[in-house]
Coordinates of C-alpha atoms in Angstrom, one line a residue:
Chain A
M246 CA -0.2 0.0 -0.2
Q247 CA 2.8 2.1 0.7
G248 CA 4.8 2.1 -2.1
E249 CA 1.7 2.2 -4.3
I250 CA 1.5 5.7 -2.6
R251 CA 4.3 6.2 -3.6
A252 CA 4.6 5.5 -7.2
Q253 CA 2.0 7.2 -7.2
G254 CA 4.0 10.3 -5.5
S255 CA 6.8 10.3 -8.0
D256 CA 4.8 10.3 -11.2
T257 CA 3.1 13.4 -10.9
P258 CA 5.7 15.4 -12.4
S259 CA 5.6 13.9 -15.4
L260 CA 1.5 12.9 -15.2
S261 CA 1.3 17.6 -15.6
I262 CA 3.7 17.4 -18.4
V263 CA 1.5 15.0 -20.2
M264 CA -1.5 17.6 -19.1
E265 CA 0.1 20.7 -20.5
D266 CA 0.2 19.9 -24.0
R267 CA -4.0 19.1 -22.8
K268 CA -4.4 22.4 -21.5
T269 CA -6.5 23.2 -24.9
T270 CA -8.6 20.2 -24.1
R271 CA -12.7 21.4 -25.8
A272 CA -15.6 19.0 -25.1
N273 CA -16.7 17.8 -29.4
P274 CA -20.8 17.5 -29.8
A275 CA -22.0 15.0 -27.7
K276 CA -22.7 11.2 -29.1
A277 CA -24.8 10.2 -25.7
A278 CA -25.4 12.1 -22.5
A279 CA -27.0 9.9 -19.1
E280 CA -29.5 12.0 -18.1
K281 CA -31.5 11.5 -14.5
L282 CA -30.1 7.7 -13.9
N283 CA -30.6 5.3 -11.6
F284 CA -29.9 1.8 -12.1
W285 CA -30.8 -0.6 -9.5
Y286 CA -29.6 -4.6 -8.5
G287 CA -32.9 -6.2 -7.1
S288 CA -33.5 -3.3 -4.3
N289 CA -30.0 -1.8 -4.0
Q290 CA -29.6 1.1 -6.4
A291 CA -26.2 0.8 -8.2
L292 CA -26.4 4.4 -9.6
K293 CA -28.0 7.5 -8.6
N294 CA -28.9 10.3 -11.3
I295 CA -26.6 9.8 -13.3
N296 CA -26.2 12.7 -15.7
L297 CA -22.6 12.8 -17.5
V298 CA -22.1 14.1 -21.4
I299 CA -19.7 11.8 -23.7
P300 CA -18.1 13.7 -26.3
E301 CA -18.0 12.6 -29.6
H302 CA -14.6 11.1 -31.4
Q303 CA -13.3 11.5 -27.6
V304 CA -11.7 9.6 -24.1
T305 CA -14.1 9.7 -21.2
A306 CA -13.1 8.1 -18.3
L307 CA -14.8 6.9 -15.5
I308 CA -12.9 6.9 -12.4
G309 CA -13.3 6.2 -8.7
P310 CA -12.9 2.8 -5.6
S311 CA -14.0 -0.7 -6.2
G312 CA -18.4 -0.7 -6.2
C313 CA -18.5 2.9 -7.2
G314 CA -20.4 2.1 -9.4
K315 CA -18.3 2.9 -12.3
S316 CA -18.7 -0.4 -14.3
T317 CA -21.6 -0.2 -13.8
F318 CA -22.9 2.5 -15.2
L319 CA -20.7 1.1 -17.5
R320 CA -22.1 -1.8 -18.5
C321 CA -26.0 0.6 -19.1
F322 CA -24.7 1.6 -22.1
N323 CA -24.7 -1.6 -24.2
R324 CA -27.3 -3.0 -21.8
M325 CA -25.3 -6.0 -20.2
H326 CA -27.1 -6.1 -16.9
D327 CA -30.3 -7.1 -19.4
L328 CA -28.2 -10.5 -19.4
Q329 CA -29.6 -10.6 -15.1
A330 CA -32.1 -11.5 -13.4
D331 CA -34.1 -8.3 -11.5
T332 CA -31.7 -5.4 -12.7
K333 CA -33.8 -2.2 -13.8
Y334 CA -33.4 1.7 -15.0
E335 CA -34.8 4.6 -14.6
G336 CA -33.9 7.7 -16.8
A337 CA -32.3 7.4 -19.9
I338 CA -28.8 7.3 -21.6
T339 CA -29.3 9.3 -25.6
L340 CA -27.6 8.2 -27.5
R341 CA -27.3 11.3 -30.6
P342 CA -27.6 12.1 -32.9
D343 CA -31.1 9.9 -32.9
N344 CA -31.4 10.1 -29.7
V345 CA -32.1 7.2 -29.1
N346 CA -32.7 6.0 -25.0
L347 CA -30.3 3.5 -24.8
V348 CA -31.4 2.3 -21.8
G349 CA -35.5 2.3 -22.5
P350 CA -37.0 0.1 -22.1
E351 CA -38.7 0.3 -25.7
T352 CA -35.7 -0.1 -26.9
D353 CA -34.2 -3.8 -28.9
P354 CA -30.9 -4.8 -26.4
I355 CA -29.5 -6.9 -29.1
E356 CA -29.6 -3.6 -31.6
V357 CA -27.9 -1.3 -29.2
R358 CA -25.2 -3.8 -28.7
M359 CA -24.8 -4.0 -32.3
R360 CA -24.3 -0.3 -32.3
I361 CA -22.0 -0.5 -28.9
G362 CA -18.5 -2.3 -28.4
M363 CA -17.5 -3.7 -25.2
V364 CA -13.8 -5.1 -24.4
F365 CA -13.4 -6.7 -21.1
Q366 CA -11.6 -7.0 -18.6
K367 CA -9.7 -10.2 -19.2
P368 CA -9.3 -10.8 -22.8
N369 CA -12.0 -12.7 -23.9
P370 CA -11.4 -14.6 -27.6
F371 CA -13.9 -17.2 -28.6
P372 CA -12.4 -20.5 -29.3
K373 CA -11.3 -19.7 -32.7
S374 CA -9.1 -19.1 -35.4
V375 CA -7.8 -15.4 -34.8
F376 CA -9.9 -14.7 -38.3
E377 CA -13.0 -16.3 -37.4
N378 CA -13.5 -14.2 -33.8
V379 CA -12.7 -10.4 -36.1
A380 CA -15.5 -11.8 -38.7
Y381 CA -17.5 -13.3 -35.7
G382 CA -19.5 -9.5 -35.7
L383 CA -20.1 -9.8 -38.9
R384 CA -21.6 -12.9 -39.5
L385 CA -24.0 -12.0 -37.1
R386 CA -25.0 -9.2 -39.0
G387 CA -25.5 -11.2 -42.5
I388 CA -21.6 -10.5 -43.7
N389 CA -20.8 -14.1 -45.2
N390 CA -19.1 -12.9 -48.4
K391 CA -16.0 -13.7 -48.4
T392 CA -13.7 -10.6 -49.7
E393 CA -15.2 -8.1 -47.8
L394 CA -14.8 -10.0 -44.3
A395 CA -11.4 -10.7 -45.3
E396 CA -11.1 -6.8 -45.9
R397 CA -13.1 -5.6 -43.4
V398 CA -11.0 -8.4 -40.6
E399 CA -7.9 -6.8 -41.9
K400 CA -9.2 -3.5 -42.3
A401 CA -10.4 -4.2 -38.1
L402 CA -6.7 -6.3 -37.5
R403 CA -5.1 -3.1 -38.6
G404 CA -6.4 -0.8 -36.6
A405 CA -5.7 -1.9 -33.8
A406 CA -2.2 -2.5 -34.1
I407 CA -2.3 -6.1 -33.9
W408 CA -2.6 -6.8 -38.2
D409 CA 1.3 -7.4 -38.7
E410 CA 2.2 -9.8 -35.8
V411 CA -1.4 -12.3 -36.8
K412 CA -1.6 -11.8 -40.4
D413 CA 0.8 -15.1 -41.1
R414 CA -1.4 -16.7 -38.0
L415 CA -4.6 -15.9 -39.0
N416 CA -6.7 -19.7 -38.5
D417 CA -4.4 -20.5 -35.8
S418 CA -6.5 -20.9 -32.4
A419 CA -7.3 -17.2 -31.0
L420 CA -6.3 -18.7 -27.5
A421 CA -2.7 -19.5 -28.2
L422 CA -1.7 -15.8 -28.3
S423 CA -0.1 -14.1 -25.3
G424 CA -2.5 -11.7 -23.3
G425 CA -2.0 -8.6 -25.0
Q426 CA -2.4 -10.2 -28.4
M427 CA -5.6 -11.6 -27.4
Q428 CA -6.6 -7.8 -26.1
R429 CA -5.9 -6.2 -29.0
V430 CA -7.8 -9.0 -31.3
C431 CA -10.5 -8.7 -29.2
I432 CA -10.8 -5.1 -29.6
S433 CA -9.9 -5.6 -32.9
R434 CA -13.0 -7.9 -32.8
A435 CA -14.8 -4.8 -31.4
L436 CA -13.6 -2.6 -34.0
A437 CA -15.1 -5.2 -37.1
T438 CA -18.4 -3.9 -37.0
E439 CA -17.5 -0.2 -37.0
P440 CA -19.6 0.9 -33.0
E441 CA -20.6 4.1 -32.3
I442 CA -19.3 3.7 -28.6
L443 CA -16.6 1.7 -28.0
L444 CA -16.7 0.4 -24.0
F445 CA -14.0 -0.3 -22.3
D446 CA -13.8 -1.4 -18.6
E447 CA -10.6 -2.5 -17.0
P448 CA -8.8 -3.3 -20.7
T449 CA -5.2 -3.4 -19.0
S450 CA -6.2 -5.3 -15.8
A451 CA -4.9 -8.5 -16.9
L452 CA -1.2 -7.8 -18.8
D453 CA 2.0 -6.4 -18.5
P454 CA 2.9 -3.2 -18.3
I455 CA 4.3 -3.3 -22.4
A456 CA 1.1 -4.8 -23.6
T457 CA -0.4 -1.9 -21.6
A458 CA 1.4 0.3 -22.6
K459 CA -0.1 -1.0 -26.8
I460 CA -3.1 -0.9 -25.6
E461 CA -3.2 2.3 -24.2
E462 CA -1.3 4.0 -27.2
L463 CA -4.2 2.3 -29.4
I464 CA -7.1 3.2 -27.0
T465 CA -5.5 7.8 -27.4
E466 CA -5.7 6.7 -31.5
L467 CA -8.6 4.6 -31.5
R468 CA -10.8 8.4 -30.5
Q469 CA -9.9 9.6 -34.2
R470 CA -12.9 6.6 -35.5
V471 CA -15.2 6.2 -32.8
T472 CA -16.0 7.9 -29.4
V473 CA -14.6 5.6 -26.4
L474 CA -16.0 5.7 -22.5
I475 CA -13.4 3.5 -20.5
V476 CA -13.5 2.3 -16.4
T477 CA -10.2 2.1 -14.9
H478 CA -8.7 1.5 -11.1
N479 CA -6.0 3.0 -12.7
M480 CA -5.3 6.9 -12.0
Q481 CA -2.4 7.4 -14.7
Q482 CA -3.9 5.6 -16.9
A483 CA -7.0 8.2 -17.1
A484 CA -4.6 10.8 -16.7
R485 CA -2.9 9.2 -20.1
V486 CA -5.2 8.3 -22.8
S487 CA -8.6 9.9 -21.4
D488 CA -9.6 13.6 -22.8
F489 CA -12.2 13.9 -19.5
T490 CA -12.6 12.2 -17.0
A491 CA -15.7 11.3 -14.0
F492 CA -15.2 10.3 -10.8
M493 CA -17.8 8.9 -9.3
Y494 CA -18.3 7.6 -6.0
L495 CA -21.0 5.3 -3.9
G496 CA -22.7 5.5 -6.6
E497 CA -23.3 9.1 -7.5
L498 CA -21.0 11.3 -10.0
V499 CA -19.1 13.0 -8.2
E500 CA -17.5 15.4 -11.1
V501 CA -16.1 15.5 -14.7
D502 CA -14.8 17.4 -16.2
A503 CA -11.7 18.1 -18.7
T504 CA -9.0 15.3 -17.2
S505 CA -6.1 18.0 -17.0
K506 CA -8.6 19.7 -14.5
I507 CA -9.8 16.7 -12.7
F508 CA -5.7 15.5 -11.3
T509 CA -4.9 19.2 -11.5
N510 CA -6.9 20.7 -9.7
P511 CA -10.4 19.1 -8.9
A512 CA -13.2 21.2 -7.3
K513 CA -14.3 19.0 -5.3
K514 CA -12.6 18.0 -2.0
A515 CA -13.3 14.2 -2.6
T516 CA -12.1 13.7 -6.1
E517 CA -9.4 15.4 -5.2
D518 CA -8.8 12.9 -1.7
Y519 CA -9.1 10.1 -4.1
I520 CA -6.2 11.0 -6.5
T521 CA -3.9 11.8 -3.9
G522 CA -4.4 8.5 -2.5
R523 CA -6.0 9.2 0.2
Y524 CA -8.6 6.7 0.2
G525 CA -9.9 3.7 -3.1
Chain B
M74 CA 11.1 -23.4 30.9
T75 CA 14.7 -24.8 29.2
Q76 CA 13.7 -28.1 29.8
G77 CA 10.0 -27.6 28.9
K78 CA 11.1 -26.0 25.8
T79 CA 13.1 -29.2 24.9
Q80 CA 10.3 -30.9 25.8
M81 CA 8.0 -29.3 23.6
A82 CA 10.3 -30.1 20.9
Q83 CA 11.0 -33.6 21.8
G84 CA 7.3 -33.4 21.8
A85 CA 6.8 -32.2 17.8
F86 CA 9.2 -35.0 16.6
A87 CA 7.4 -37.7 18.0
S88 CA 4.2 -36.6 16.4
L89 CA 5.9 -35.4 13.2
H90 CA 6.8 -39.3 12.8
Y91 CA 3.8 -40.4 14.4
R92 CA 2.3 -38.4 11.4
K93 CA 4.0 -39.5 8.7
T94 CA 3.3 -43.4 9.8
R95 CA -0.4 -42.5 9.7
D96 CA 0.1 -40.5 6.0
R97 CA 1.6 -43.6 4.7
I98 CA -0.7 -46.6 6.2
I99 CA -3.8 -44.7 4.6
E100 CA -1.7 -44.6 1.2
A101 CA -1.0 -47.5 1.5
I102 CA -4.8 -48.9 1.6
L103 CA -6.3 -46.0 -0.7
L104 CA -3.1 -47.1 -3.4
S105 CA -4.4 -50.6 -2.7
A106 CA -8.1 -49.2 -3.0
G107 CA -7.3 -48.5 -6.5
L108 CA -4.7 -51.6 -7.2
V109 CA -8.2 -53.9 -7.1
A110 CA -9.7 -51.7 -9.8
V111 CA -6.4 -51.9 -12.4
F112 CA -6.6 -55.5 -10.9
T113 CA -10.5 -56.3 -12.1
T114 CA -9.0 -54.6 -15.5
V115 CA -6.2 -56.8 -16.2
A116 CA -8.6 -59.8 -14.5
I117 CA -10.7 -60.0 -17.0
V118 CA -8.7 -58.8 -19.7
F119 CA -6.5 -61.8 -18.8
I120 CA -9.7 -64.2 -19.1
L121 CA -11.4 -63.0 -22.6
F122 CA -7.6 -63.8 -24.1
Y123 CA -6.8 -67.4 -23.0
E124 CA -11.0 -68.7 -22.7
S125 CA -10.8 -67.5 -26.3
S126 CA -7.6 -68.5 -27.0
Y127 CA -9.9 -72.3 -27.1
F128 CA -11.9 -71.2 -29.3
F129 CA -9.6 -69.6 -31.4
E130 CA -8.3 -72.9 -32.0
H131 CA -11.4 -74.6 -33.5
V132 CA -12.2 -71.6 -35.2
S133 CA -9.6 -70.1 -37.6
V134 CA -9.1 -66.2 -36.8
K135 CA -10.1 -65.7 -40.4
D136 CA -13.6 -68.0 -40.9
F137 CA -14.6 -65.5 -37.7
L138 CA -13.4 -62.5 -39.1
T139 CA -14.9 -63.2 -42.6
D140 CA -17.5 -65.9 -42.5
T141 CA -21.3 -63.8 -42.4
M142 CA -23.0 -66.7 -40.7
W143 CA -23.0 -67.3 -36.4
T144 CA -25.0 -70.3 -35.6
P145 CA -22.5 -71.9 -33.0
L146 CA -25.4 -73.4 -31.2
F147 CA -26.9 -75.2 -33.9
A148 CA -26.0 -78.7 -35.0
D149 CA -24.2 -77.0 -38.3
A150 CA -22.2 -74.5 -36.1
R151 CA -20.7 -71.9 -37.8
Y152 CA -18.8 -69.4 -35.7
G153 CA -18.3 -65.2 -38.5
I154 CA -18.5 -62.5 -36.0
L155 CA -20.1 -60.3 -39.1
P156 CA -23.8 -60.8 -37.8
L157 CA -23.1 -59.7 -34.2
V158 CA -21.5 -57.0 -35.1
S159 CA -23.3 -55.3 -37.6
G160 CA -26.9 -55.9 -34.9
T161 CA -24.1 -53.9 -32.4
L162 CA -23.3 -51.2 -34.9
T163 CA -27.1 -50.5 -36.0
V164 CA -28.5 -50.7 -33.5
T165 CA -25.6 -48.5 -32.0
G166 CA -26.6 -45.6 -35.3
V167 CA -30.2 -46.5 -34.3
A168 CA -29.3 -45.0 -30.5
I169 CA -27.0 -42.0 -31.5
L170 CA -29.3 -41.1 -34.1
V171 CA -31.2 -40.2 -30.6
A172 CA -29.7 -39.7 -28.1
I173 CA -26.8 -37.3 -29.7
P174 CA -29.6 -35.0 -30.8
V175 CA -31.9 -34.9 -28.6
G176 CA -29.0 -35.4 -25.9
T177 CA -27.8 -31.9 -27.5
I178 CA -30.6 -30.1 -27.3
V179 CA -31.5 -30.7 -23.8
A180 CA -27.5 -29.6 -22.7
I181 CA -28.3 -26.1 -25.1
Y182 CA -31.6 -25.5 -23.4
L183 CA -30.6 -26.0 -19.6
S184 CA -27.2 -24.6 -19.7
E185 CA -28.7 -21.1 -21.8
F186 CA -31.9 -20.6 -21.7
A187 CA -33.3 -22.7 -18.7
P188 CA -33.9 -20.7 -15.7
H189 CA -31.7 -21.2 -12.8
R190 CA -35.0 -23.4 -10.5
L191 CA -35.8 -25.1 -13.2
R192 CA -32.5 -26.3 -14.3
E193 CA -32.3 -27.3 -10.5
T194 CA -35.1 -29.2 -10.2
V195 CA -34.4 -30.5 -13.8
K196 CA -30.9 -31.9 -13.3
P197 CA -31.2 -34.1 -10.8
V198 CA -34.6 -35.6 -12.5
L199 CA -32.4 -35.9 -15.5
E200 CA -30.3 -38.1 -13.2
L201 CA -32.7 -40.4 -11.4
L202 CA -33.8 -41.8 -15.1
G203 CA -30.1 -43.2 -14.8
A204 CA -31.4 -45.3 -11.9
V205 CA -33.9 -46.5 -13.8
P206 CA -33.2 -50.4 -14.7
T207 CA -32.1 -51.1 -17.9
V208 CA -35.0 -53.9 -18.1
V209 CA -37.5 -51.8 -18.1
Y210 CA -36.5 -50.1 -20.9
G211 CA -36.8 -53.4 -22.4
Y212 CA -40.0 -54.1 -22.0
F213 CA -40.7 -50.8 -22.8
A214 CA -39.5 -51.3 -25.4
L215 CA -41.0 -55.0 -26.1
L216 CA -44.5 -53.6 -24.9
A217 CA -45.0 -50.5 -26.1
V218 CA -43.2 -49.3 -29.1
T219 CA -42.7 -52.0 -30.9
P220 CA -46.7 -52.2 -30.8
L221 CA -46.6 -48.2 -31.3
L222 CA -44.4 -48.6 -34.4
Q223 CA -46.5 -51.1 -36.1
K224 CA -49.1 -49.0 -36.0
V225 CA -46.9 -46.3 -38.5
W226 CA -45.4 -50.0 -40.3
P227 CA -47.7 -52.7 -40.1
D228 CA -45.7 -55.2 -41.8
L229 CA -42.2 -54.6 -38.7
P230 CA -41.7 -57.8 -37.1
G231 CA -42.1 -58.1 -32.9
F232 CA -38.6 -58.6 -32.8
N233 CA -36.8 -56.0 -34.4
M234 CA -33.2 -53.4 -34.1
L235 CA -35.7 -49.9 -34.7
S236 CA -37.5 -49.7 -30.8
A237 CA -35.4 -51.3 -29.3
G238 CA -32.0 -48.5 -30.8
L239 CA -34.9 -45.9 -30.6
V240 CA -35.8 -46.8 -26.5
I241 CA -31.6 -47.0 -26.1
G242 CA -31.5 -43.9 -28.1
L243 CA -33.6 -41.9 -24.5
M244 CA -32.4 -44.2 -22.3
I245 CA -29.0 -42.5 -23.2
V246 CA -30.7 -39.3 -23.8
P247 CA -30.5 -37.7 -19.9
Y248 CA -27.0 -39.0 -19.9
V249 CA -25.5 -37.0 -22.5
A250 CA -27.5 -34.7 -21.9
S251 CA -26.1 -34.5 -18.2
V252 CA -22.6 -34.2 -19.7
S253 CA -23.0 -32.3 -22.4
E254 CA -24.7 -29.4 -19.6
D255 CA -21.3 -30.0 -17.3
A256 CA -19.2 -29.0 -20.7
M257 CA -21.0 -26.0 -21.3
R258 CA -21.7 -24.9 -18.1
A259 CA -17.6 -24.6 -17.6
V260 CA -17.5 -22.6 -20.6
P261 CA -16.8 -18.9 -18.7
K262 CA -18.9 -16.2 -18.6
Y263 CA -17.2 -13.9 -20.0
M264 CA -16.3 -15.8 -23.0
R265 CA -20.1 -15.5 -23.8
E266 CA -20.4 -11.6 -22.4
G267 CA -18.1 -11.1 -25.1
S268 CA -20.7 -12.6 -28.1
Y269 CA -23.7 -10.7 -26.4
A270 CA -21.8 -8.1 -26.5
M271 CA -21.5 -8.7 -30.3
G272 CA -25.0 -8.6 -30.5
A273 CA -25.4 -12.1 -30.5
T274 CA -28.8 -14.3 -29.4
K275 CA -28.7 -16.5 -27.6
L276 CA -28.7 -18.8 -29.2
Q277 CA -26.1 -17.3 -31.3
T278 CA -24.3 -17.4 -28.5
A279 CA -25.1 -21.5 -27.6
L280 CA -24.0 -22.4 -30.7
R281 CA -21.0 -20.0 -32.7
V282 CA -19.5 -20.0 -28.9
V283 CA -20.5 -22.0 -25.8
V284 CA -21.2 -25.1 -28.0
P285 CA -17.0 -25.3 -30.2
G286 CA -15.8 -23.7 -26.4
A287 CA -17.5 -27.1 -25.0
F288 CA -16.4 -29.3 -27.6
S289 CA -14.0 -32.0 -25.7
G290 CA -17.0 -31.6 -23.3
L291 CA -19.7 -32.6 -25.6
A292 CA -17.2 -35.7 -27.2
A293 CA -16.5 -37.0 -24.1
A294 CA -20.1 -36.4 -23.4
Y295 CA -20.6 -38.6 -27.3
I296 CA -18.6 -41.2 -27.4
L297 CA -19.6 -42.5 -23.8
G298 CA -23.3 -42.9 -24.7
I299 CA -21.9 -44.8 -28.3
S300 CA -19.7 -46.9 -25.2
R301 CA -23.4 -47.6 -23.5
A302 CA -24.9 -48.1 -26.5
V303 CA -22.9 -50.4 -27.7
G304 CA -22.6 -52.3 -24.5
E305 CA -26.2 -51.9 -23.6
T306 CA -27.1 -55.5 -23.4
M307 CA -31.0 -56.1 -21.2
V308 CA -33.4 -53.8 -23.9
V309 CA -31.6 -55.9 -27.5
A310 CA -31.4 -58.7 -25.7
I311 CA -35.5 -58.8 -24.6
A312 CA -36.8 -56.5 -27.7
A313 CA -34.6 -57.2 -30.7
G314 CA -34.9 -61.0 -31.2
M315 CA -32.2 -63.0 -30.2
M316 CA -31.7 -64.2 -33.8
A317 CA -28.5 -63.5 -35.5
N318 CA -28.3 -61.9 -38.7
L319 CA -26.1 -59.8 -40.8
T320 CA -28.4 -56.7 -41.8
F321 CA -27.7 -53.4 -41.5
N322 CA -31.4 -52.5 -41.9
P323 CA -33.2 -51.7 -38.7
T324 CA -36.9 -53.0 -39.2
E325 CA -34.8 -56.0 -39.2
P326 CA -34.1 -58.4 -35.7
A327 CA -31.4 -59.8 -34.7
A328 CA -29.1 -60.4 -32.0
T329 CA -25.7 -58.1 -30.8
I330 CA -22.8 -59.6 -29.8
T331 CA -24.0 -58.5 -25.7
A332 CA -27.6 -59.6 -26.6
Y333 CA -26.1 -63.0 -28.0
I334 CA -23.8 -63.6 -24.2
V335 CA -26.7 -63.0 -22.9
Q336 CA -28.2 -66.0 -24.6
V337 CA -25.6 -68.6 -24.0
S338 CA -24.3 -67.7 -20.4
L339 CA -27.5 -68.1 -19.3
G340 CA -29.0 -71.3 -21.2
D341 CA -27.8 -75.0 -20.4
L342 CA -24.2 -74.7 -22.8
P343 CA -21.5 -77.6 -21.3
H344 CA -18.7 -75.0 -19.9
D345 CA -15.9 -76.4 -22.0
S346 CA -17.8 -76.7 -25.2
I347 CA -16.8 -74.5 -28.5
G348 CA -20.2 -72.9 -28.3
Y349 CA -19.2 -71.5 -24.9
Q350 CA -16.3 -70.3 -25.3
S351 CA -17.9 -68.6 -28.3
I352 CA -18.7 -66.2 -26.3
F353 CA -15.3 -65.3 -25.1
A354 CA -14.3 -64.9 -28.0
A355 CA -17.1 -62.1 -28.8
G356 CA -16.3 -60.9 -25.6
L357 CA -13.4 -60.2 -26.9
V358 CA -14.6 -58.3 -29.5
L359 CA -17.3 -56.1 -27.7
M360 CA -14.5 -55.0 -25.4
L361 CA -11.8 -53.9 -28.8
M362 CA -14.9 -52.4 -29.8
T363 CA -15.4 -49.6 -26.8
L364 CA -11.7 -49.4 -26.1
V365 CA -11.5 -48.4 -29.9
L366 CA -13.9 -45.9 -28.7
N367 CA -12.5 -44.3 -26.1
V368 CA -9.1 -44.0 -27.8
I369 CA -10.9 -42.0 -29.9
G370 CA -12.2 -40.0 -27.1
F371 CA -9.4 -39.2 -25.6
F372 CA -7.9 -38.2 -28.6
L373 CA -10.5 -35.6 -29.7
T374 CA -10.7 -34.6 -26.3
R375 CA -7.2 -33.8 -26.1
R376 CA -7.2 -32.3 -29.5
F377 CA -9.7 -30.0 -28.5
R378 CA -9.2 -28.9 -25.4
E379 CA -9.4 -25.3 -24.9
A380 CA -7.5 -23.7 -21.9
Y381 CA -9.5 -20.8 -20.9

């Protein structure tokens, strides 16, 4: 614990250098907006009145201590909670430009997941070849034309900066790759269907530092193609990859601002306590 | 104080010695229990080879493997195993055509679709079905399924492999379903979530991710199911007739290897007669068939084992 805090302290100077470059961060138009979002697991309210705008083509990070609801909030965007019995949404997450309420009971969760991709904490490629993993979503959408599949798979693998490493082993099982490679195949899989928002749920917590650095670099590049929402436990990671950071605590959204602002001059005491390592 | 410490140390050494001895005794008991199973298997194989060696002194291996008649109990005795093998394969074929699709569908339903409570109720009931004595299934085949089939095909003989095979298939459905369901449930949740997150439906996830992910377990379930169908005795002995018959047509009566062995074992053939010895040769063939199946199963499961 001691070591961790010290490590954070020693990182702070370089961190603020990163911040300097981003002073100019301006919010793009909204891609999605949570409005008075409440969420319950059974009788336990996990999200309380969340209001948050997700700017288009930018990276928004969700930080906060364990159990603060950041993963729960992320999973509202692609309705993953619907797979569990006894969960309830209230309020709205509006997807722009067509103003669909992602959590509305009238909205088909399958449709939602067709438009919003997700990358998980643990790399979870399917027990299939690398190619079939990336082609999975395309095939679900009825694309079976060989040339089109090959083109889009290559594009997705290039997009996740893994094409050169796997181009000669597209037909090998994806489970034979290293953890970092698997995670990038999973990112390719999500990218292949050209989602409007890509959700990352602590995507590097199961990876070593080198693989983590590659994924982080990738995420910063991805913002040109897709709107990114990332949950992370690692505050340096939030500082490195994101344009905006939202701090959550006990199911509530405490503060959201440009990442440089949050990490240098947070408005709320709770945020400051968290990012300086006083709890969490 | 010092003395107390020394005593304690000695006590610790004494108990260490005691513990080691006790561990050794327990280990020996466990080992001997394991050896009973190994020894029994070895003894069975030995007796099969030993007894069938007498048989092969009188009947050439070539005749045994190529003759198309099996009539050891007739005056004009012929010893071709092929009719028994064809009967066994036909009954098994009918059985797995029922058991594999039905068992897999049941497993997919229970593992991917059924609500938790239903699954927890249905699974023990399924496993209970395995406890019904096979002789009951045999009479079910003879007295219920055959008459029913005869309404569709009036020409169907009273004894036939079709109804025996269908009932054996039904009999091993719970078994195949239960083992398959275990294999599918072992596919980790995050794998399914990955599929759902891509916009897949439950059925797509089950067929495209869970089934391939559980392949090694499914292969094991199928092979074990086939082995049980090959080795099943009572149902065929009761419902399929006892006449060796070289045919792959399930609507005909025929004997399987196991049915023949029962027939001879229960009969009053003198123990040193060649007819009696023939059951060991037949048993040897049966054992080799199941051995081949198990070896295939072993390599299939190894080949397709997925490391999550």
